[in-house]
Coordinates of C-alpha atoms in Angstrom, one line a residue:
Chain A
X666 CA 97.1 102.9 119.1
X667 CA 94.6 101.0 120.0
X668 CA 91.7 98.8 118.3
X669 CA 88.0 99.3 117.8
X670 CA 85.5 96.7 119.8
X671 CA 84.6 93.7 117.8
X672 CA 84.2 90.2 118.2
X673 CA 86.0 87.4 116.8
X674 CA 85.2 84.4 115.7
X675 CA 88.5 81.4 115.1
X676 CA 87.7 78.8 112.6
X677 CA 88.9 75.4 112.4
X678 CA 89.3 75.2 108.7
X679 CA 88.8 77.5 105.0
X680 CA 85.4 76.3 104.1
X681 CA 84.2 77.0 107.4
X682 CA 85.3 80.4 107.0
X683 CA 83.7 81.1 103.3
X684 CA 80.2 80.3 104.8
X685 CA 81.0 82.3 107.9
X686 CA 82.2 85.2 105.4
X687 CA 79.0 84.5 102.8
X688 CA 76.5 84.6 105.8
X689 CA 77.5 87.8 107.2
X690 CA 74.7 88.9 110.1
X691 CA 77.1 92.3 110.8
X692 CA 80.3 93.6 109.1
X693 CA 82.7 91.0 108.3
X694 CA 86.4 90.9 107.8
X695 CA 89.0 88.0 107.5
X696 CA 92.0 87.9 108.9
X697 CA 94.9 85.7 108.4
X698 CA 98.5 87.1 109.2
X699 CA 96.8 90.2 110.6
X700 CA 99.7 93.0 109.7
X701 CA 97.7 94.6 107.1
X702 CA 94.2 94.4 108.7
X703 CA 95.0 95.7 112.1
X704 CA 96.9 98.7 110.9
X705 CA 93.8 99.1 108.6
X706 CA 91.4 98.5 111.8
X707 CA 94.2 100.9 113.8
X708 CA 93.5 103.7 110.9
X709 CA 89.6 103.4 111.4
X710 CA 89.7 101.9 107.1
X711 CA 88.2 98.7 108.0
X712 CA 85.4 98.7 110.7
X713 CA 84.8 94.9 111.1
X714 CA 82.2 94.3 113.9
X715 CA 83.5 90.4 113.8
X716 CA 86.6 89.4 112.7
X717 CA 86.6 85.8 111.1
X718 CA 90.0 84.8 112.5
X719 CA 92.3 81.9 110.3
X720 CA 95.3 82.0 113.0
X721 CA 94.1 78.5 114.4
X722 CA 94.2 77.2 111.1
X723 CA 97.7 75.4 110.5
X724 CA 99.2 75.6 107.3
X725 CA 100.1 72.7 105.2
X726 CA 103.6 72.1 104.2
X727 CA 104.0 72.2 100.1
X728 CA 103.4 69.7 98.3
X729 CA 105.0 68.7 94.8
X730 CA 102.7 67.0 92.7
X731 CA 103.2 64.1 89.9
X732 CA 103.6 66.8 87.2
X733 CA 106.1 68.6 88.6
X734 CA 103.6 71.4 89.6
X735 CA 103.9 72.7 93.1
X736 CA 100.7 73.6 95.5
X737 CA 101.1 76.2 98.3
X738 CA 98.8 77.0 101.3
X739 CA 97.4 80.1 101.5
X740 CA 98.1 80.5 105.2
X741 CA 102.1 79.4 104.7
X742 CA 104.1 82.9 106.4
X743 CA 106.0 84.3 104.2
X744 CA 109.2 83.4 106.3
X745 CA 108.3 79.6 105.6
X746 CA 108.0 80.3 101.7
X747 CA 111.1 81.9 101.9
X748 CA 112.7 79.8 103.7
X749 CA 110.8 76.5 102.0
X750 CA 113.7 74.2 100.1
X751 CA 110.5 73.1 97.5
X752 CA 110.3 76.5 96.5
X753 CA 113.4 78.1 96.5
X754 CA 114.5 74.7 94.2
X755 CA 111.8 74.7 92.2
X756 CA 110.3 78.7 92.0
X757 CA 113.4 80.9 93.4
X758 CA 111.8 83.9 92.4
X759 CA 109.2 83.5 94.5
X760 CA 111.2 82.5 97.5
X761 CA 113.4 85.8 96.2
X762 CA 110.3 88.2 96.4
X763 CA 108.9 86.2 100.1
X764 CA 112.2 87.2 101.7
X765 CA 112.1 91.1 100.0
X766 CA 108.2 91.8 102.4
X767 CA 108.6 94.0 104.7
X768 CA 110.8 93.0 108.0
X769 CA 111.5 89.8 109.6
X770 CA 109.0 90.0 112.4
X771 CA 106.5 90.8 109.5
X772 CA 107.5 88.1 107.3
X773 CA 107.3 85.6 110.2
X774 CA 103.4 86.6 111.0
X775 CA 102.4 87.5 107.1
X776 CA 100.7 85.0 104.8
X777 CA 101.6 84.1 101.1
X778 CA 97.1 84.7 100.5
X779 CA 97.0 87.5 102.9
X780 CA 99.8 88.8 100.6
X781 CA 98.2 88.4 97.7
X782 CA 94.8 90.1 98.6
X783 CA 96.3 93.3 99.9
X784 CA 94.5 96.3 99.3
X785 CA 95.9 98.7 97.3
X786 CA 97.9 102.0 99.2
X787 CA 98.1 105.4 99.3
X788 CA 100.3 107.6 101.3
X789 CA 97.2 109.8 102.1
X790 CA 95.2 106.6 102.8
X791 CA 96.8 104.7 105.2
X792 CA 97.4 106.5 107.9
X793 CA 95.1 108.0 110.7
X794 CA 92.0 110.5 109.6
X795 CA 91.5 112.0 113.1
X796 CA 92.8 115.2 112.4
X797 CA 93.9 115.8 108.6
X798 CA 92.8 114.7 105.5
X799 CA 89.2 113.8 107.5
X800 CA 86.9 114.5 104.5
X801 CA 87.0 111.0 103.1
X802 CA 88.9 110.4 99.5
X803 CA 88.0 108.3 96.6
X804 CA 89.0 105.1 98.2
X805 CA 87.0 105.9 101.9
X806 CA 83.6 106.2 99.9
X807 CA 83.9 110.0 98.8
X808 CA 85.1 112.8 95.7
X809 CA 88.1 113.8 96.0
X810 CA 92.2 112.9 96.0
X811 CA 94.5 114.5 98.5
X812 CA 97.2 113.1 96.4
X813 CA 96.2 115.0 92.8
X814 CA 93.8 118.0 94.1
X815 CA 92.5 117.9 90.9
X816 CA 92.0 114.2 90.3
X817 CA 89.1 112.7 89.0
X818 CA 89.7 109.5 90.3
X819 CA 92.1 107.2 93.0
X820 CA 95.4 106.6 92.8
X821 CA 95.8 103.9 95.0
X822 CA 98.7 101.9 94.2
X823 CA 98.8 97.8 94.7
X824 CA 102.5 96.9 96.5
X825 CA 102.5 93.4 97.0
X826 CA 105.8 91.6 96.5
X827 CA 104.8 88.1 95.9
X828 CA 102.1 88.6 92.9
X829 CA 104.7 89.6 90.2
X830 CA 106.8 86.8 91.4
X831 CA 103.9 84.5 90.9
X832 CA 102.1 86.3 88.0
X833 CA 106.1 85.6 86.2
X834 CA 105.7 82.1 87.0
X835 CA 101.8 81.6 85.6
X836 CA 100.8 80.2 88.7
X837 CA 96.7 79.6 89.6
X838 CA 94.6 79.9 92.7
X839 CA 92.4 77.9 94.0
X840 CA 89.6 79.8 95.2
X841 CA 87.2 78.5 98.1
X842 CA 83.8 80.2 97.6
X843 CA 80.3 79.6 98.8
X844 CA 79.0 78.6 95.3
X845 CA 81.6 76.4 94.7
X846 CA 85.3 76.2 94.2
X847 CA 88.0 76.3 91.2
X848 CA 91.5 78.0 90.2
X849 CA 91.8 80.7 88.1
X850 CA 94.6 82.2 86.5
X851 CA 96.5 84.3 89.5
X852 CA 96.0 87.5 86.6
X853 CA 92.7 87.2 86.9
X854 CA 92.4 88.0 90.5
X855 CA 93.5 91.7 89.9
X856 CA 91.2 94.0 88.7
X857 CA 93.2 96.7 88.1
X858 CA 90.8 98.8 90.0
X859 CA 92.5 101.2 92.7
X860 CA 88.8 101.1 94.7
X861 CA 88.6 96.8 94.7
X862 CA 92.2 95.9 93.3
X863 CA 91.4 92.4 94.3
X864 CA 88.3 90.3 92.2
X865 CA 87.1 88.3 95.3
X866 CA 83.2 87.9 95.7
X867 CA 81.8 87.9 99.0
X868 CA 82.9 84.6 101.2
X869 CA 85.5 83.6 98.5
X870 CA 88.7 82.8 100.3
X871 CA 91.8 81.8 98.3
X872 CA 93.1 78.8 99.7
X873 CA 95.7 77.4 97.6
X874 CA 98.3 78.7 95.1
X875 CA 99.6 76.4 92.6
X876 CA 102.6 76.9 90.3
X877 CA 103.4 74.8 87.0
X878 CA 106.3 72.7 86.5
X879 CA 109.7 74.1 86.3
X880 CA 111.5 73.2 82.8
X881 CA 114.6 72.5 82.9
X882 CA 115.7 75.4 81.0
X883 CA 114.5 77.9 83.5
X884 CA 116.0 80.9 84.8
X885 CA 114.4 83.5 87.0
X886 CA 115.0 86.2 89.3
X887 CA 113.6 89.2 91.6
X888 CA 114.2 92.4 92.1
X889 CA 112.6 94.9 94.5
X890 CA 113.4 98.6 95.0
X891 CA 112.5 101.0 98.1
X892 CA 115.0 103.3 99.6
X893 CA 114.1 101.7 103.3
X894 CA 114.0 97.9 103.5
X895 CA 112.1 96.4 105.8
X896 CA 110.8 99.7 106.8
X897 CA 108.7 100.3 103.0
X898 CA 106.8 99.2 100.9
X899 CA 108.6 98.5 97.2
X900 CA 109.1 101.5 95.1
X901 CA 108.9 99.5 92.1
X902 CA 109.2 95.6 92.0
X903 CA 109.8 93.6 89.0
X904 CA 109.7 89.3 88.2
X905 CA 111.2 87.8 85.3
X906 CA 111.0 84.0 84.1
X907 CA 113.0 83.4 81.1
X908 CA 112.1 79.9 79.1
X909 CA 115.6 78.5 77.3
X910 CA 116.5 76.6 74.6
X911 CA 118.8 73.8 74.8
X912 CA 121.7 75.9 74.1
X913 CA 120.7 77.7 77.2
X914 CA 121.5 81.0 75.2
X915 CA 118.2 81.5 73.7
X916 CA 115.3 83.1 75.0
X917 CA 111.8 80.7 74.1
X918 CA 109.4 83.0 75.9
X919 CA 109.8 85.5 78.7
X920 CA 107.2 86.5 81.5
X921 CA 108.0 89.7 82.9
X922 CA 105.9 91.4 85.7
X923 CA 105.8 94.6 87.6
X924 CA 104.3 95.4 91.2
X925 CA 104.1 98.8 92.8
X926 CA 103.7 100.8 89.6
X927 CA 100.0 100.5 89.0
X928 CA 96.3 99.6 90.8
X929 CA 97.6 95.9 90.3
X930 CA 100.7 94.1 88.7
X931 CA 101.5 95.0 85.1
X932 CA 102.9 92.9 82.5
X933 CA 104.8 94.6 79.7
X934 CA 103.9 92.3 76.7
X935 CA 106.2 94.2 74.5
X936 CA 109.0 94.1 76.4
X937 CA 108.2 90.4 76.7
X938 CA 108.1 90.2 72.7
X939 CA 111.3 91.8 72.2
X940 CA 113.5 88.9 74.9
X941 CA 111.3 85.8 73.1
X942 CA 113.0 83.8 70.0
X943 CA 116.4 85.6 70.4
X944 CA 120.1 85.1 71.8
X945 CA 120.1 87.1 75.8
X946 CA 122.6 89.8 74.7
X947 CA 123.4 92.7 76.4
X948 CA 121.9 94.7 73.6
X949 CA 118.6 92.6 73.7
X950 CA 118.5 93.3 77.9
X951 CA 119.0 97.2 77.2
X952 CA 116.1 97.0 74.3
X953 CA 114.0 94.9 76.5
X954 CA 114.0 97.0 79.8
X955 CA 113.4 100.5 77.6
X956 CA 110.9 98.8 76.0
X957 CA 109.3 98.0 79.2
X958 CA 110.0 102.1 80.3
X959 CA 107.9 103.2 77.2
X960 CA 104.7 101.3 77.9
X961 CA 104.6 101.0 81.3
X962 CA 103.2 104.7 82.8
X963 CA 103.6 104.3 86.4
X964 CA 101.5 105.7 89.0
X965 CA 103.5 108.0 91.2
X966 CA 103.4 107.2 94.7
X967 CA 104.6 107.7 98.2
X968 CA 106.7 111.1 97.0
X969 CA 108.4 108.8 93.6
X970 CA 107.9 110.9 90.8
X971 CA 106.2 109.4 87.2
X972 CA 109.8 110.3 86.2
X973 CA 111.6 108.8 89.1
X974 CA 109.8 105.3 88.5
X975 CA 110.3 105.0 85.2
X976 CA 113.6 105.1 85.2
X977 CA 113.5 102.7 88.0
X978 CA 111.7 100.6 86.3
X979 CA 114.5 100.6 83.5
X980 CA 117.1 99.9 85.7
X981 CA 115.5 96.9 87.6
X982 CA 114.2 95.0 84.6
X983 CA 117.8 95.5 83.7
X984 CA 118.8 94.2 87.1
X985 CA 116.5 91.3 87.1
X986 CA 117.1 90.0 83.4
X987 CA 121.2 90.3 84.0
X988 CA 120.9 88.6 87.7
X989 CA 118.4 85.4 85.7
X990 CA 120.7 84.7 83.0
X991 CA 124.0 85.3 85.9
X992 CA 123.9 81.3 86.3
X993 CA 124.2 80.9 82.6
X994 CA 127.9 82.1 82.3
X995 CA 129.0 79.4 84.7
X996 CA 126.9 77.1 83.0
Chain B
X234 CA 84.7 77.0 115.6
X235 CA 85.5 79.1 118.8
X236 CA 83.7 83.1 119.1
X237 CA 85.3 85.7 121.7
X238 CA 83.1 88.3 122.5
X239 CA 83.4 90.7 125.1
X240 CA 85.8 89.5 128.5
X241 CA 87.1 86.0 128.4
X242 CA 89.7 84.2 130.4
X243 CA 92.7 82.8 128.2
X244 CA 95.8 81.2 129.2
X245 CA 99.0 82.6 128.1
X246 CA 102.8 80.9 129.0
X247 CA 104.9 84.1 129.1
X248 CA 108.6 83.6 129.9
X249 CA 108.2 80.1 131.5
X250 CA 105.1 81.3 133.4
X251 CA 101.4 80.3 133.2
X252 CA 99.3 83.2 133.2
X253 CA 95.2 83.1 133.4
X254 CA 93.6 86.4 132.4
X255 CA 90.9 87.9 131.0
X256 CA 91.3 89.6 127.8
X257 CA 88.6 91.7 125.2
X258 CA 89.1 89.9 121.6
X259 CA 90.8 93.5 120.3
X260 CA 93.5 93.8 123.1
X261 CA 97.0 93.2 121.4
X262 CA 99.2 90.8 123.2
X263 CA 101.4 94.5 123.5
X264 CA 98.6 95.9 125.3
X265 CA 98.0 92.9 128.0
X266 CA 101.9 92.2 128.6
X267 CA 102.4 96.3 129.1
X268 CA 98.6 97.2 131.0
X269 CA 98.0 93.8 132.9
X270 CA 101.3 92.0 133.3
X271 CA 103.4 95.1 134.4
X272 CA 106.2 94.0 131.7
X273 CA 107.1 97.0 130.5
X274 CA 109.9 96.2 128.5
X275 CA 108.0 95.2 125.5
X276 CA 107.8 98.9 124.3
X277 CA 105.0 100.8 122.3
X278 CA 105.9 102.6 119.3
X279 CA 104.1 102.5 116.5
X280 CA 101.5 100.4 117.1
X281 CA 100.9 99.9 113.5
X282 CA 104.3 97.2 112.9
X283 CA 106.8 99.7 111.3
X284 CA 109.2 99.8 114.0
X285 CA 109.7 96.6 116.2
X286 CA 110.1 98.1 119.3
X287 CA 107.6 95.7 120.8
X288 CA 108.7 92.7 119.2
X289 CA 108.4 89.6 121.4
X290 CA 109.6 86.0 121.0
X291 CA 106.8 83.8 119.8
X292 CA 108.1 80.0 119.8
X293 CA 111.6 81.4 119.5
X294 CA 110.5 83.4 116.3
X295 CA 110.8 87.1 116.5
X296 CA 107.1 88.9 115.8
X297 CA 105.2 91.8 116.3
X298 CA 103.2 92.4 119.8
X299 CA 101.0 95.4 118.7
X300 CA 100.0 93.2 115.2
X301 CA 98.9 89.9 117.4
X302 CA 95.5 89.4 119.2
X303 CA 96.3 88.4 122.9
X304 CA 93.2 85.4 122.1
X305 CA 95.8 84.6 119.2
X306 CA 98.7 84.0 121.6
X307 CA 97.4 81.0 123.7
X308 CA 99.3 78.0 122.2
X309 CA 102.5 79.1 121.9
X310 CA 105.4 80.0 124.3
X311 CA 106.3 83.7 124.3
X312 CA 109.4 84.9 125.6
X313 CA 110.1 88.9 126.2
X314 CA 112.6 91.1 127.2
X315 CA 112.1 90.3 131.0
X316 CA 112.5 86.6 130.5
X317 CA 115.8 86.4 128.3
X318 CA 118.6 86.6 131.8
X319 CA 118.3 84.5 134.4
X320 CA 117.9 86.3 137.7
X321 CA 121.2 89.2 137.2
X322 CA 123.2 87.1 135.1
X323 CA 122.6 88.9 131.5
X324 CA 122.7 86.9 128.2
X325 CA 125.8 87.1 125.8
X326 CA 123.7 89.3 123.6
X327 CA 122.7 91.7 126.8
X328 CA 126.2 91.9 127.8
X329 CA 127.6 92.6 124.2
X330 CA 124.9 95.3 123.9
X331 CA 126.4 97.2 127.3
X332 CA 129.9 96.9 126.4
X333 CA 129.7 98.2 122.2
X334 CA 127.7 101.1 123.3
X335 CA 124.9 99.9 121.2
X336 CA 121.8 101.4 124.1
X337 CA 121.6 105.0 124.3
X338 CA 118.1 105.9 125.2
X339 CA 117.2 102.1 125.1
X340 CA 113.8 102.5 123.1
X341 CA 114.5 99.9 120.7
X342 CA 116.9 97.8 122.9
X343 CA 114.4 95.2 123.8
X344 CA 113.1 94.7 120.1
X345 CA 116.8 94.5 119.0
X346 CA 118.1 92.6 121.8
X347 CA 115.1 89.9 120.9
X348 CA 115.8 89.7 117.3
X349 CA 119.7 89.5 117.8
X350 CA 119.2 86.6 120.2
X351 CA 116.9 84.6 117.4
X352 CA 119.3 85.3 114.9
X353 CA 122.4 83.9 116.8
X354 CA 119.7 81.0 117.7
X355 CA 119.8 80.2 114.2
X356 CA 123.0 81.4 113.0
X357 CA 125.9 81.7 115.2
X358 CA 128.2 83.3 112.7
X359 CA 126.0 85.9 110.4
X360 CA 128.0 87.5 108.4
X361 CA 126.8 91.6 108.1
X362 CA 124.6 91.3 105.5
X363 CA 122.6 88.6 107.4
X364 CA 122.8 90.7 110.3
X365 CA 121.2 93.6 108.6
X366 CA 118.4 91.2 107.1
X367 CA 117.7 89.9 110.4
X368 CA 117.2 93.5 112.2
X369 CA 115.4 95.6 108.9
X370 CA 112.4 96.8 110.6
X371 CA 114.1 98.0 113.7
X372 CA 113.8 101.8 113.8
X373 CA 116.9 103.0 116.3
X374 CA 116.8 107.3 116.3
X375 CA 120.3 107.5 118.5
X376 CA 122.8 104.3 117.6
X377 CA 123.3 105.2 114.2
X378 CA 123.0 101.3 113.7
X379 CA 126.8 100.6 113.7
X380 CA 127.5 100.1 117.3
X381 CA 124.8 97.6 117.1
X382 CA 125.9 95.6 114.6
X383 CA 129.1 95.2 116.0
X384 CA 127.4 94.3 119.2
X385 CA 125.7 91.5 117.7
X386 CA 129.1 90.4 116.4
X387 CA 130.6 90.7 119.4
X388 CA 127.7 88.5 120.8
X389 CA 128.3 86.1 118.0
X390 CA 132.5 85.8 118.8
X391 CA 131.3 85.2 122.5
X392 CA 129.1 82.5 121.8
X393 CA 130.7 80.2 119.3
X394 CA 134.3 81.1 121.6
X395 CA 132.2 79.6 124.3
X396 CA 130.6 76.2 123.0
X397 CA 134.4 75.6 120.9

């Protein structure tokens, strides 16, 4: 399969990239890690006429600050998050959910941003339009869903692995744009809008991710389910951060999070609710992940039934919340 | 602030070897090495990064040939099939691969081969779980998988018998 003409421009640094990006004289993409673009630009979904390359960028190593918080590049692979000792000590369920994307060879061209600004997917979407499904869908600009014949609107699903893990942690990004620059909570980049799942203005490149400082009575943990690793995209992919009281038995406040279920991550603030201010038992667990099946309506997607993914979704939240508080029996 | 547009001569160090050539800024570095180079061995599958047949050594780290710009590929030292043995003497990882029966109609063997080697690079002893970590991604339609896995542990018992 090859790629559409287009020129291509490599920048030295970020900023140089947001006014290249803001400025745009033709179509414009950016391009980081490239495995989601040029499948995209294979597909014919993404018709950049210059490509505003970051690969001669280098990403810089991560950096724990005086408060205990911990900044991450954009442009780290996801192979070096995975693999970084700064996180897997101080946010393992992010280095948990880095190692779960996609294969290897992925993880070792993939950035941690590129990650975290994937568009949203469809299995009617992404994939060539040459010779079926050509009349475009909702997502391609037209008025119609090949998914639901009768739908009224897209179903695009977002699949990213490392937002939950970072949306369960309350971690901000830094956001490089050409009107000026801040962070913002990393919730607040998701719109949950199938079309533009992603909030980004035009030339706003997010250049940083920072996570708060780790309590000592933190546990956490990841749990991703497809039926062909490395091969798909998650089923269903849940976070958990659980906040501990001294005794290590009792639950201050939970963030739970859910990827691949919805047009961005979901978190289930009733399920959250039912974990916070009580003792972890099993009982609590079971309550907690049924109460996360009852208000979370998932999106079906790539041939997993509504029904399917709920109880999915049971079952990991389950997972996740027994594999956090795992540590605590030994402790 | 460099811009590509249309032909341009880049340098590329494949297997040891400095190569000048002149690349369009959308050729992959699967289409140069396969159209320009002759090296056939990096194979074509999917084009689109689902099955690692055309993964290639970049620095010693396994990646994907049809997801990287050839312009993209100047700085670093990229290693294929072709340039793993040294003149007819095969690697501990080609050999292991002949003798478990893990090739059948070879398709993936390069990618797998490739990946194997960087695994054993960085682990000498992976247990099977590792081993399965380190080659998700590879799509094999004959093997069933099992004959490779024990080929890279045969590769594995070969190499650490040959360094103790």
């Amino acid at each position: 399969m090859r790629l559409p003409k287009f020129s291509c421009v490599k920048v030295a640094s970020v900023e140089e990239a947001s006014r290249l990006l803001a400025q745009p004289d033709v179509e414009t993409c950016l391009s980081a890690g490239g495995t989601e673009l040029l499948p995209r630009m294979k597909y014919g979904l993404s018709r950049p006429q210059k490509l505003i390359s970051l690969k001669g960028v280098a990403a810089e190593a991560p950096v724990l600050g005086e408060d205990g918080s911990i900044q991450l590049h954009a442009l780290m692979t996801l192979s070096a998050v995975a693999a970084s000792h700064l996180v897997q000590e101080n946010a393992p369920v992010l280095a948990a959910a880095a190692a779960a994307v996609g294969s290897n060879e992925i993880r070792n061209m993939a950035t941690l941003g590129g990650n975290l600004c994937q568009d949203s997917r469809c299995l009617y979407y992404n994939q060539p339009h040459d010779f079926q499904f050509t009349a475009p869908c909702f997502k391609r600009g037209g008025d119609q869903c090949y998914f639901i014949p009768a739908g009224k609107k897209c179903r695009a699903v977002f699949m990213a692995d490392t937002a939950p893990a970072l949306i369960s942690l309350g971690a901000n990004v830094y956001v490089v744009g050409p009107v000026g620059s801040g962070s913002i909570p990393l919730e607040k980049l998701y719109s949950n809008d199938p079309l533009r799942p992603v909030t980004l203005a035009s030339g706003e490149i997010l250049s940083r991710i920072i996570i708060p400082a780790r309590p000592m009575q933190r546990v956490e943990a990841f749990a991703k389910f497809s039926w062909r690793p490395g091969f798909e995209f998650s089923a269903v992919s849940v976070a958990v951060v659980l906040d501990l009281d001294e005794d290590r038995q009792t639950c201050r406040s939970a963030r739970l999070s859910v990827g691949s279920i919805a047009a961005g991550p979901l978190r289930p603030l009733k399920a959250e609710a039912v974990l916070a201010g009580g003792r972890l038992s099993d009982k609590v667990i079971t309550a907690a992940a049924d109460q996360a099946a009852a208000e979370i309506h998932p999106v079906p997607h790539h041939g997993y039934s509504r029904v399917y993914l709920t109880e999915c979704l049971r079952a990991q939240v389950r997972r996740v919340l027994h594999s956090a508080i795992g540590p605590l029996a030994k402790t | 602030m460099v811009e590509y547009t249309g032909k341009r001569l880049i340098q590329l160090n494949i297997n040891g070897e400095q190569f000048s050539l002149a690349v369009e800024p959308q050729e992959t570095l699967l289409e140069v090495l396969r159209n320009q180079l002759g090296l056939t061995g990096t194979k074509d599958g999917c084009g689109t990064g689902e099955c690692g047949a055309c993964t290639v050594l970049m620095d010693g780290k396994p990646q994907l040939a049809c997801l990287l710009l050839a312009i993209d590929c100047q700085q670093v030292k990229i290693t294929t099939i072709e340039g793993l043995s040294t003149g007819r003497q095969l690697t501990s990882v080609q050999e292991a691969f002949l003798e478990e029966g893990a090739v059948q109609c070879g398709f993936c063997t390069p990618g797998m081969v490739l990946a194997t080697s960087a695994l054993l690079t960085e682990n000498s002893r992976p247990s099977e779980k590792e081993i399965k970590k380190a080659l998700e991604g590879h799509l094999c339609r004959c093997t069933g998988y099992n004959k490779i896995i024990s080929a890279v542990q045969q590769a594995s018992a070969k190499m650490t018998r040959n360094v103790t």
